[in-house]
mmCIF file of C-alpha atoms and ligand atoms in Angstrom:
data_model
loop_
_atom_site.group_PDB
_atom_site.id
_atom_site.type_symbol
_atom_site.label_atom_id
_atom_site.label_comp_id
_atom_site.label_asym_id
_atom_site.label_seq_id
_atom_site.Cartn_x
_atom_site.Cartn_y
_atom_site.Cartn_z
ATOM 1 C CA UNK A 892 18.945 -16.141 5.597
ATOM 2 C CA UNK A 893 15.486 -16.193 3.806
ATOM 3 C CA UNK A 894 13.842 -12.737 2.908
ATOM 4 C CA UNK A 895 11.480 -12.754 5.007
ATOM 5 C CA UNK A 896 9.141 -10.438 7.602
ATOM 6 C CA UNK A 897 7.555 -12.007 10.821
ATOM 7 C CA UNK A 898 5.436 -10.204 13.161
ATOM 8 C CA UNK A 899 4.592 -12.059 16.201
ATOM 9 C CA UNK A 900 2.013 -10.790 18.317
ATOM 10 C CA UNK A 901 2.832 -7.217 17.876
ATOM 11 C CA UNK A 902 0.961 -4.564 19.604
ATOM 12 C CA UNK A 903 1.452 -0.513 20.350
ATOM 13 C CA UNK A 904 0.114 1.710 22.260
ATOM 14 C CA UNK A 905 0.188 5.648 21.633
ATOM 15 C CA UNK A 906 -0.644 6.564 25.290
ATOM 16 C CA UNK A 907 -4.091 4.691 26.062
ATOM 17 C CA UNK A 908 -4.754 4.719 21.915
ATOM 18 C CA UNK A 909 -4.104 1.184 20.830
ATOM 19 C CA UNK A 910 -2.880 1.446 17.514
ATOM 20 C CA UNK A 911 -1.927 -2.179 16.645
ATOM 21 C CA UNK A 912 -3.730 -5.302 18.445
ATOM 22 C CA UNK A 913 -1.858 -8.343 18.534
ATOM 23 C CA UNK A 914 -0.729 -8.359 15.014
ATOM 24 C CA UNK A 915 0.565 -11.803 13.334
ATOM 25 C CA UNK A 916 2.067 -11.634 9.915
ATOM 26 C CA UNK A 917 4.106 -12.872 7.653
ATOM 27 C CA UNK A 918 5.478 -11.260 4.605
ATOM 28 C CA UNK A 919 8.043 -13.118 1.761
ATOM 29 C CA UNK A 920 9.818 -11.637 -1.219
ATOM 30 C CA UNK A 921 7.694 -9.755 -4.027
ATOM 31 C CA UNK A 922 4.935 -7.407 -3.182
ATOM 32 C CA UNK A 923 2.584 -7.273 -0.272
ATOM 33 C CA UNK A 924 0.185 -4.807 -0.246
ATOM 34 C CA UNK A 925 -1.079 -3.718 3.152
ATOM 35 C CA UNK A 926 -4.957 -2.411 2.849
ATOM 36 C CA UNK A 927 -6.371 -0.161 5.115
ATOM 37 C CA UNK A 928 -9.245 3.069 5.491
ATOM 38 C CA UNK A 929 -7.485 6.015 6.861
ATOM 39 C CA UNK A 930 -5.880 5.461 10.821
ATOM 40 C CA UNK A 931 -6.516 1.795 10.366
ATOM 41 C CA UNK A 932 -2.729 1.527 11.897
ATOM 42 C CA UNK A 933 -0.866 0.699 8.511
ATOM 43 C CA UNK A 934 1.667 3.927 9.452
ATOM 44 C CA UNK A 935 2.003 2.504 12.757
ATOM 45 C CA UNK A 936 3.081 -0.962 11.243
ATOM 46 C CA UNK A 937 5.478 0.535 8.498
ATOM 47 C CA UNK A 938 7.156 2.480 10.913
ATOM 48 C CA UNK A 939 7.183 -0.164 13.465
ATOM 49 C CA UNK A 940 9.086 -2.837 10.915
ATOM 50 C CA UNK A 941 11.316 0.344 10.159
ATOM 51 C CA UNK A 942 12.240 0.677 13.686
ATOM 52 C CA UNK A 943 11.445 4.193 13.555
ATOM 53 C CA UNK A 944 8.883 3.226 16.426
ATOM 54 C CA UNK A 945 9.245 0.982 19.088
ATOM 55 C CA UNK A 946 6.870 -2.041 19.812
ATOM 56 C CA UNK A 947 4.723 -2.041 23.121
ATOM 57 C CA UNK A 948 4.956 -5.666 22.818
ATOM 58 C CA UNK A 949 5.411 -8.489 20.706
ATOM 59 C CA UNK A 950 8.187 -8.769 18.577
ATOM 60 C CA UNK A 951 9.120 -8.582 14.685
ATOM 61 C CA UNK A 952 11.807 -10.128 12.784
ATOM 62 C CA UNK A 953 13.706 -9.098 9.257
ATOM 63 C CA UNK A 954 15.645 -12.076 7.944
ATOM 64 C CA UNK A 955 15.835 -13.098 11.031
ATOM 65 C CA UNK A 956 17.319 -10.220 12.950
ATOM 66 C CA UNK A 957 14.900 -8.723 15.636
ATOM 67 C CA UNK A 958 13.853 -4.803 15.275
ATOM 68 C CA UNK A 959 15.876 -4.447 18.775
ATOM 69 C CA UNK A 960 19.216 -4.344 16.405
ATOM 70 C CA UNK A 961 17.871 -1.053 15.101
ATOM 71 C CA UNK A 962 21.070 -0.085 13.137
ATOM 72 C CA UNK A 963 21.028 -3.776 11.125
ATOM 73 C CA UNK A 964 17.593 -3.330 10.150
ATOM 74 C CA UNK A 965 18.058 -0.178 9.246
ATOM 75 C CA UNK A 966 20.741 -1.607 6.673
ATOM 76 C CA UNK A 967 18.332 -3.755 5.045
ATOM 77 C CA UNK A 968 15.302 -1.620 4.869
ATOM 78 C CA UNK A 969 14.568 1.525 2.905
ATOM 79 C CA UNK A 970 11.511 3.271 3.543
ATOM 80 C CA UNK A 971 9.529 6.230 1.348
ATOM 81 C CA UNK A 972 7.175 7.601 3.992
ATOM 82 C CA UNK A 973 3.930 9.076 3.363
ATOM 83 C CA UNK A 974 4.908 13.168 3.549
ATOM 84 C CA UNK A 975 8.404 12.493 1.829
ATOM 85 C CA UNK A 976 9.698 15.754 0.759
ATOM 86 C CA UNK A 977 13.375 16.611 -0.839
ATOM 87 C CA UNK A 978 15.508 19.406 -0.958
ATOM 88 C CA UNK A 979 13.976 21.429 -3.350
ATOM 89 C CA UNK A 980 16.851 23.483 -4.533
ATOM 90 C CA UNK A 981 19.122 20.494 -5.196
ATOM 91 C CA UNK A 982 18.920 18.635 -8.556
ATOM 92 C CA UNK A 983 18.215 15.039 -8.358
ATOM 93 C CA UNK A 984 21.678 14.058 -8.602
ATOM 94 C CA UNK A 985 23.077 16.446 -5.842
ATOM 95 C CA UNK A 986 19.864 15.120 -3.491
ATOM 96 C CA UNK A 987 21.002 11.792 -4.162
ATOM 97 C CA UNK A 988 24.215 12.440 -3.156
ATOM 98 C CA UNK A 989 23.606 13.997 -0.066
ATOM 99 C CA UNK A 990 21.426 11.233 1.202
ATOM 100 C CA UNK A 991 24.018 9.058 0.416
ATOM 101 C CA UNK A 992 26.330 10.498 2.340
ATOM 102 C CA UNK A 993 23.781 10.517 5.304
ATOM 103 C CA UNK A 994 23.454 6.408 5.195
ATOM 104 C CA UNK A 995 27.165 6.183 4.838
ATOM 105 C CA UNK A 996 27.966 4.889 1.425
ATOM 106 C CA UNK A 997 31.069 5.757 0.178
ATOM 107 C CA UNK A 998 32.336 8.411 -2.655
ATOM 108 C CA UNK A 999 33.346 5.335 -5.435
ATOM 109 C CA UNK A 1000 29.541 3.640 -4.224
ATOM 110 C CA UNK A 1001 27.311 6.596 -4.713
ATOM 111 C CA UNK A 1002 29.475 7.292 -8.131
ATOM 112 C CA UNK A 1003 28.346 4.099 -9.224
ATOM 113 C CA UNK A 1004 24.763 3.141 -7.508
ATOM 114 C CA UNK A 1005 23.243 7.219 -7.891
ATOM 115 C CA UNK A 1006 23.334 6.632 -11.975
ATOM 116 C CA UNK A 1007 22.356 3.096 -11.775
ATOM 117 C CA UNK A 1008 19.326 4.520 -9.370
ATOM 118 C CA UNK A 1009 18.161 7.276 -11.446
ATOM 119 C CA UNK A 1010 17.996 5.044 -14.588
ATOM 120 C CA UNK A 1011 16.187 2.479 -12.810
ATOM 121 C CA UNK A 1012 13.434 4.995 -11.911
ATOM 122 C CA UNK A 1013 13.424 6.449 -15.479
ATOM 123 C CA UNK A 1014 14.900 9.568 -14.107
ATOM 124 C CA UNK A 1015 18.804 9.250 -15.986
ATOM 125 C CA UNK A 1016 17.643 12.130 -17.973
ATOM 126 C CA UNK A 1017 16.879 14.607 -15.118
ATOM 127 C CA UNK A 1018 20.205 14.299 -12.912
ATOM 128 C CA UNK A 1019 20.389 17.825 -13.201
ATOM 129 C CA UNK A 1020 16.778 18.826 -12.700
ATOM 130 C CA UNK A 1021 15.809 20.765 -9.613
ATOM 131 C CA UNK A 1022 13.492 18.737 -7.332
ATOM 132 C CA UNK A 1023 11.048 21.698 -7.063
ATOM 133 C CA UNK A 1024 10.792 21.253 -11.279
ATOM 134 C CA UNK A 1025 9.861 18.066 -11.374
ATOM 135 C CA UNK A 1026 5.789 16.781 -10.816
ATOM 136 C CA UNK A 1027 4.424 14.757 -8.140
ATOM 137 C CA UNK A 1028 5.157 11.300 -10.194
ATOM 138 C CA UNK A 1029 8.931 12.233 -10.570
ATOM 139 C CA UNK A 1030 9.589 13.157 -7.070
ATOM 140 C CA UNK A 1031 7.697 9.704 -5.921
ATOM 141 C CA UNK A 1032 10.367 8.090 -8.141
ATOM 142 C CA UNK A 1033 12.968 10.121 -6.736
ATOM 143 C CA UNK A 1034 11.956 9.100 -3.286
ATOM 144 C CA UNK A 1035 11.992 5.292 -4.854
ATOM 145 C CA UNK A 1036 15.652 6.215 -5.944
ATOM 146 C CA UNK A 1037 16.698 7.133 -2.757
ATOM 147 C CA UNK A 1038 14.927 4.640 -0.953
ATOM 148 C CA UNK A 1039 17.083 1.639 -2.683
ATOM 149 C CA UNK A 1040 20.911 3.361 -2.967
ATOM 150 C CA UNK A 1041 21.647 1.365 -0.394
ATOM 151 C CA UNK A 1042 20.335 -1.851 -2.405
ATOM 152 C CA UNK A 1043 18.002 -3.183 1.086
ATOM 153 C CA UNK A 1044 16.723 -6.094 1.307
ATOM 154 C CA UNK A 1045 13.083 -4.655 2.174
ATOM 155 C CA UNK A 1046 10.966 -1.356 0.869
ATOM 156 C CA UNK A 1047 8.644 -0.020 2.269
ATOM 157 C CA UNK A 1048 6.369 2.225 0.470
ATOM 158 C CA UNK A 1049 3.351 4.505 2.714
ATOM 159 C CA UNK A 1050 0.395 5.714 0.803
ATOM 160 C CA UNK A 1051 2.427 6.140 -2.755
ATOM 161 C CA UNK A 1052 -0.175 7.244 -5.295
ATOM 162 C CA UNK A 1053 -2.052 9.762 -3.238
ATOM 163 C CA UNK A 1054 -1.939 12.638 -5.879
ATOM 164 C CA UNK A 1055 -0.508 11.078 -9.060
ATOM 165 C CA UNK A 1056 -2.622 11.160 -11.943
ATOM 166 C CA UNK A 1057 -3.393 7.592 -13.935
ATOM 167 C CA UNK A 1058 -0.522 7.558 -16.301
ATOM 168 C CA UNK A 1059 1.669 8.114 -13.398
ATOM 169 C CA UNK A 1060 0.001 5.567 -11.041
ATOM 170 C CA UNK A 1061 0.105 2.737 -13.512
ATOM 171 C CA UNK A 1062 4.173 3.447 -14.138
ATOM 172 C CA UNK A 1063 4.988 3.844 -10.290
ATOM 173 C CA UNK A 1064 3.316 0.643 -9.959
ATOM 174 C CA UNK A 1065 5.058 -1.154 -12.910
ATOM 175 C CA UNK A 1066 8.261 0.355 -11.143
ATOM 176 C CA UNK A 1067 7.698 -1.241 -7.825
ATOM 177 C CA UNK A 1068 6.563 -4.711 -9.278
ATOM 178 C CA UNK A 1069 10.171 -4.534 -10.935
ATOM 179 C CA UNK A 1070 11.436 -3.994 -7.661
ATOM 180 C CA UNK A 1071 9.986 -6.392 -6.254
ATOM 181 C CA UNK A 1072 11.846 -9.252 -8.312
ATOM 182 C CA UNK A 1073 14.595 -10.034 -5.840
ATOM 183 C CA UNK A 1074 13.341 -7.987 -2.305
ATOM 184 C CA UNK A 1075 10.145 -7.298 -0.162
ATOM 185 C CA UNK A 1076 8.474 -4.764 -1.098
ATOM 186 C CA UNK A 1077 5.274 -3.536 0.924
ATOM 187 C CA UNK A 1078 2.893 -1.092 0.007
ATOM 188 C CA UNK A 1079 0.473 0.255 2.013
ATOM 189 C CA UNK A 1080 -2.494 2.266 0.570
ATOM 190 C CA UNK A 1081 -6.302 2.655 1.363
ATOM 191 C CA UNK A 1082 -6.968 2.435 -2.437
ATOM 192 C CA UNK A 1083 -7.822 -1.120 -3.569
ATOM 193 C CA UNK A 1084 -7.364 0.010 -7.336
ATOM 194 C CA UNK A 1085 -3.344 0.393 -6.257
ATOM 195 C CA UNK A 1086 -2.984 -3.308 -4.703
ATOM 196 C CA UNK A 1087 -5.490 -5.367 -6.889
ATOM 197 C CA UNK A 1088 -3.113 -5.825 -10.172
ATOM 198 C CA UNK A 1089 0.021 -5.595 -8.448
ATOM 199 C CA UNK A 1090 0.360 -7.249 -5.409
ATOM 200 C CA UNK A 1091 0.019 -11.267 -4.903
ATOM 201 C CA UNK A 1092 -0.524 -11.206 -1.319
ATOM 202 C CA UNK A 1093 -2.197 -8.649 0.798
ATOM 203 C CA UNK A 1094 -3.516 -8.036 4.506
ATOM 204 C CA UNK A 1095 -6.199 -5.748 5.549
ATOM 205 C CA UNK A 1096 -6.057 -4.026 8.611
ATOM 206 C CA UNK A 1097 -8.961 -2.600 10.542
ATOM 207 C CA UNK A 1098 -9.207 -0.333 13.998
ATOM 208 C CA UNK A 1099 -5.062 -1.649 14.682
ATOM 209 C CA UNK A 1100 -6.212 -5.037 13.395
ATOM 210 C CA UNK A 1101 -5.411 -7.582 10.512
ATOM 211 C CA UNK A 1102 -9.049 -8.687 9.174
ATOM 212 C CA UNK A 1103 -7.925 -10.701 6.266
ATOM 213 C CA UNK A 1104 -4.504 -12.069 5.145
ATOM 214 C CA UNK A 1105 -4.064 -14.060 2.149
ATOM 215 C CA UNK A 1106 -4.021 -13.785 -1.774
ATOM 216 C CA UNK A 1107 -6.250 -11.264 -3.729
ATOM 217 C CA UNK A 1108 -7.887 -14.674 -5.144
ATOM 218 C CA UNK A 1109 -8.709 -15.823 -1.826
ATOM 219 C CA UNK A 1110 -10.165 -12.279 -1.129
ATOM 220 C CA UNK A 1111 -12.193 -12.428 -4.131
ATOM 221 C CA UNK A 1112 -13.719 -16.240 -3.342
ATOM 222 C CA UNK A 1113 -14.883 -14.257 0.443
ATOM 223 C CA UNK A 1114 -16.823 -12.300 -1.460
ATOM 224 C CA UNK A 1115 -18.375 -14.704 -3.795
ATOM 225 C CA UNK A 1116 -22.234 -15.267 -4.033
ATOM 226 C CA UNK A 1117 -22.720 -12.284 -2.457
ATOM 227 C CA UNK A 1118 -22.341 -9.185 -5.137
ATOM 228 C CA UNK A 1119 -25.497 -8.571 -7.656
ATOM 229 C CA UNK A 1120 -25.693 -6.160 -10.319
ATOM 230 C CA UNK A 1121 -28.769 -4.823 -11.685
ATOM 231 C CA UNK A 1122 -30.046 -2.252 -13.774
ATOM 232 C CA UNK A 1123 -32.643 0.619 -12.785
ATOM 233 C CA UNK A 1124 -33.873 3.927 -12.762
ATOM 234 C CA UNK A 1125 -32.141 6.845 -11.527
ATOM 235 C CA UNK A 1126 -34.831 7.525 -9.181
ATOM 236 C CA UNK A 1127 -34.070 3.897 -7.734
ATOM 237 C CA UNK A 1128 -30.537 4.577 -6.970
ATOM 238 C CA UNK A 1129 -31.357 6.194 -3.745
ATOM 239 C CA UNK A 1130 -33.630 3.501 -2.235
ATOM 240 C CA UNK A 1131 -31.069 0.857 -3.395
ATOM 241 C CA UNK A 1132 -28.445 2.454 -1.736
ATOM 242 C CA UNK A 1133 -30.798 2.167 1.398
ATOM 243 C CA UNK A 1134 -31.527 -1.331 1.313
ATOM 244 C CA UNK A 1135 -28.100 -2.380 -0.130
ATOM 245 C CA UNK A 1136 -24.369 -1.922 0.470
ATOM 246 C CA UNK A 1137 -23.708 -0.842 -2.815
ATOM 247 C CA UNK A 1138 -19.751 -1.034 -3.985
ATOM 248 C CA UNK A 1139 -20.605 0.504 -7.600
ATOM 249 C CA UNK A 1140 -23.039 2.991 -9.407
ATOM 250 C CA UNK A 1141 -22.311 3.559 -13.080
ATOM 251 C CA UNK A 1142 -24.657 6.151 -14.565
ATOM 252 C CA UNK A 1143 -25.677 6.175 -17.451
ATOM 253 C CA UNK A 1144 -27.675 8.147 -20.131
ATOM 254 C CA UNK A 1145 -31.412 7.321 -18.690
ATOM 255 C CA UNK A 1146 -30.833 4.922 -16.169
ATOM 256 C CA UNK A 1147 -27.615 3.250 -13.647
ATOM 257 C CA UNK A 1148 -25.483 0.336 -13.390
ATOM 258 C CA UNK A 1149 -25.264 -0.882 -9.754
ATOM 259 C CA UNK A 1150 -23.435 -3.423 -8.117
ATOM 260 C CA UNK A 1151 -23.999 -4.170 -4.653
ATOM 261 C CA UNK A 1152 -24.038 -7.012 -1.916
ATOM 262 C CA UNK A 1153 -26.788 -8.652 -0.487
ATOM 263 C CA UNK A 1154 -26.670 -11.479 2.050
ATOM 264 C CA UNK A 1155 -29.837 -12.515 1.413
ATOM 265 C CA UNK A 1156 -30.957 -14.038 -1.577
ATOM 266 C CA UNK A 1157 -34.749 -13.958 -0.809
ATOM 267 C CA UNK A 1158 -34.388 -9.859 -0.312
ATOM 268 C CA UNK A 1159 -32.882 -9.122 -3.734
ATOM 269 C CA UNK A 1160 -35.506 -6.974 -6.064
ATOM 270 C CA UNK A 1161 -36.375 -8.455 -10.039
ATOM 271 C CA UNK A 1162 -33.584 -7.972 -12.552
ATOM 272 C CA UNK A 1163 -30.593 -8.106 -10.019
ATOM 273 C CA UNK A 1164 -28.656 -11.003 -11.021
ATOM 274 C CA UNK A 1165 -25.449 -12.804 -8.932
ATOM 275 C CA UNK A 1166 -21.829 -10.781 -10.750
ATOM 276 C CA UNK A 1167 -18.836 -12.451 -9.948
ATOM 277 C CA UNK A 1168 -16.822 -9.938 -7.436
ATOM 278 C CA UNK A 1169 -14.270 -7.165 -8.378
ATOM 279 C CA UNK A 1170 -11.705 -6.745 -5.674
ATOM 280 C CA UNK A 1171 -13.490 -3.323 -4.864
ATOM 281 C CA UNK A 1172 -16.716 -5.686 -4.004
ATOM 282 C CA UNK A 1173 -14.641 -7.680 -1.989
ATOM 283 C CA UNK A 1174 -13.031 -5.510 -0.222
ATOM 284 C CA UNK A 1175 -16.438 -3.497 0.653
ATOM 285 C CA UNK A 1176 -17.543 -7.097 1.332
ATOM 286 C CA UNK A 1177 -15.197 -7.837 4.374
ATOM 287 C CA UNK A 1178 -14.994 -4.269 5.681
ATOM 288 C CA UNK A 1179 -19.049 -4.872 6.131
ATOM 289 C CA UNK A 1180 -18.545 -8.092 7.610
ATOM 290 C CA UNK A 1181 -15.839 -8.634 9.450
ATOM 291 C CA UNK A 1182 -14.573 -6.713 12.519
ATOM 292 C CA UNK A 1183 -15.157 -4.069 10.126
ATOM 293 C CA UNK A 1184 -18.293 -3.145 10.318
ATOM 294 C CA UNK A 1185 -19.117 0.416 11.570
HETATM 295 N N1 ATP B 1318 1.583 9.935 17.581
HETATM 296 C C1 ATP B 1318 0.323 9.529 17.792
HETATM 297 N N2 ATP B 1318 -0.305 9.786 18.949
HETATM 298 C C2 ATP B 1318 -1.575 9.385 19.189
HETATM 299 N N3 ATP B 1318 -2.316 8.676 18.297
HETATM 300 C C3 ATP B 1318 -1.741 8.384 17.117
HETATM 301 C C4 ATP B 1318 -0.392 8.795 16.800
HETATM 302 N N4 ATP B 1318 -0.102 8.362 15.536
HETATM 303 C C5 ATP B 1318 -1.220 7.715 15.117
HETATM 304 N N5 ATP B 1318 -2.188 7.718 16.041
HETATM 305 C C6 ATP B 1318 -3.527 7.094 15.954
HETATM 306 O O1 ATP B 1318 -3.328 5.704 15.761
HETATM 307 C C7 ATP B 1318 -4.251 5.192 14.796
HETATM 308 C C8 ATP B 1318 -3.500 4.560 13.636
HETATM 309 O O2 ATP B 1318 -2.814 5.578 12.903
HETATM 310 P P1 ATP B 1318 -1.950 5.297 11.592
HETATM 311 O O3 ATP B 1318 -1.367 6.594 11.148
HETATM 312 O O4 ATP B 1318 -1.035 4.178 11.866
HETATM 313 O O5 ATP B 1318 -3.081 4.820 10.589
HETATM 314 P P2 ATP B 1318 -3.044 4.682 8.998
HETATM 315 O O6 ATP B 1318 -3.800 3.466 8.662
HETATM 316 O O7 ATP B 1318 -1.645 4.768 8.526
HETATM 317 O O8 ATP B 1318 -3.841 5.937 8.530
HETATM 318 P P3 ATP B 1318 -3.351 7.157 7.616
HETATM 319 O O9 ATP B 1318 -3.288 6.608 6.247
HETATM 320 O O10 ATP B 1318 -4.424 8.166 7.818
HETATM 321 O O11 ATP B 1318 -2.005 7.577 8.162
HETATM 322 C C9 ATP B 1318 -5.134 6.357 14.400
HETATM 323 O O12 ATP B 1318 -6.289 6.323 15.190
HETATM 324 C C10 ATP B 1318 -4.292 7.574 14.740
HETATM 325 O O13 ATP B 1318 -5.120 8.670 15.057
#
């Protein structure tokens, strides 16, 4: 059966709160980023394909099997939620173990995978360190570790970066890009900088709905024609920011960078001049356009 995800008019309802509106997706092997400002619903979705929620209607499939079977998805997904925490005083190895033993694998299985695991996450060093030793990156890795002993065929990662610093971000990344080789992987995040050099195809949700599906290229083209840059005064920046959307401001010694989007060619100001888009523009770009807007 083909890796694949397919959400088919899926909605959910948190009392009269409609957190998803009639959501159609589809999602293939490699990495999808899923896009979205804070209570946009991307939670709501990652939990719903983890069957750890259950649909007020619609339906979604994982290689074919339908969320209903909760215990066979459950065998081919691992999942890293947003406020994953471990048991501090274990070391990694023992934490492993232990969650292994919660998703049934075997003595000889966790023997073998826990090792293979840890290495894979750049952790083979620190089987013995305690969880509450290790920094924020090493823990997320951890939580990677655990999230794939049981080899699924899906992973789904919530909000991963919050609180990493750059050097950490960029190898997390890198990590689940490897990942991503033979399996699904989704990441959901509200920071474009996390999906725009990782992730082929994305989806960006809005107020429980998807506003754009499609590749970061076709994301980009949305946007195109419609981000200027220009150079003024820092007195200007204010009034700019007005007039303008503005995605960027780069200050510098006397005066600022902006970039910014303008619909309207015959409004634009002299010395702003048509930039090619960033996925940052783009992204501000559709949130201001589409359903969106606010
Ligand atoms: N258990 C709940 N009961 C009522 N409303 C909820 C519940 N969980 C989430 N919501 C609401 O549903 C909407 C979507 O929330 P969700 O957590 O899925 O968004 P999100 O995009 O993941 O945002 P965040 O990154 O902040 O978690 C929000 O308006 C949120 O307040």
């Amino acid at each position: 059966m083909e890796t694949k995800i397919i959400l088919k008019d899926v909605s959910k309802f948190y009392g009269k709160k409609q957190a998803l509106n009639n959501i159609n997706l589809e999602i293939e092997k490699g990495m999808f980023g899923l896009l979205g400002r804070n209570g946009a619903g991307k939670t709501t979705l990652m939990k719903s394909i983890a069957t750890l929620l259950s649909l007020s209607s619609g339906n979604i499939t994982v290689c074919g099997i339908s969320v209903n079977e909760g215990s066979k998805i459950r065998e081919m997904i691992g999942y890293l939620p947003q406020d994953f925490s471990m048991y501090s005083n274990m070391s990694a190895y023992e934490a492993m173990d232990y969650l292994g033993v919660l998703s049934g694998l075997d003595k000889k299985s966790r023997k073998e995978r826990i090792p293979q695991m840890l290495s894979k996450v750049n952790l083979n060093n620190n089987m013995k360190t305690k969880v509450k030793a290790m920094s924020g990156g090493m823990r997320r890795r951890l939580g990677i570790a655990q999230a794939i002993l049981h080899n699924p065929k899906v992973l789904i990662v919530d909000e991963p970066t919050a609180g990493l610093d750059p050097e950490e971000r960029v190898r997390f990344r890198n990590l689940l890009s490897e990942i991503a080789e033979d399996r699904i992987v989704i990441l959901s995040t509200h920071i474009v900088g996390d999906i725009e050099s990782t992730c082929e195809n994305i989806a960006v949700m809005d107020e429980g709905k998807i506003i754009f599906k499609g590749s970061v290229i076709d994301l980009l083209d949305k946007a195109n024609g419609n981000i200027y840059e220009a150079k003024i005064s820092r007195a200007e920046i204010e009034d700019v920011k007005k007039k303008y959307i503005v995605t960027n401001v780069l200050m510098m010694s006397t005066d600022a960078n902006v970039r910014f989007i303008a619909k309207n060619k015959s409004d634009l100001f002299e010395g702003a001049e048509e930039t090619l888009p960033n996925v940052e523009d783009a992204y501000m770009y559709l949130m201001n356009t589409s359903g969106g807007m606010r």
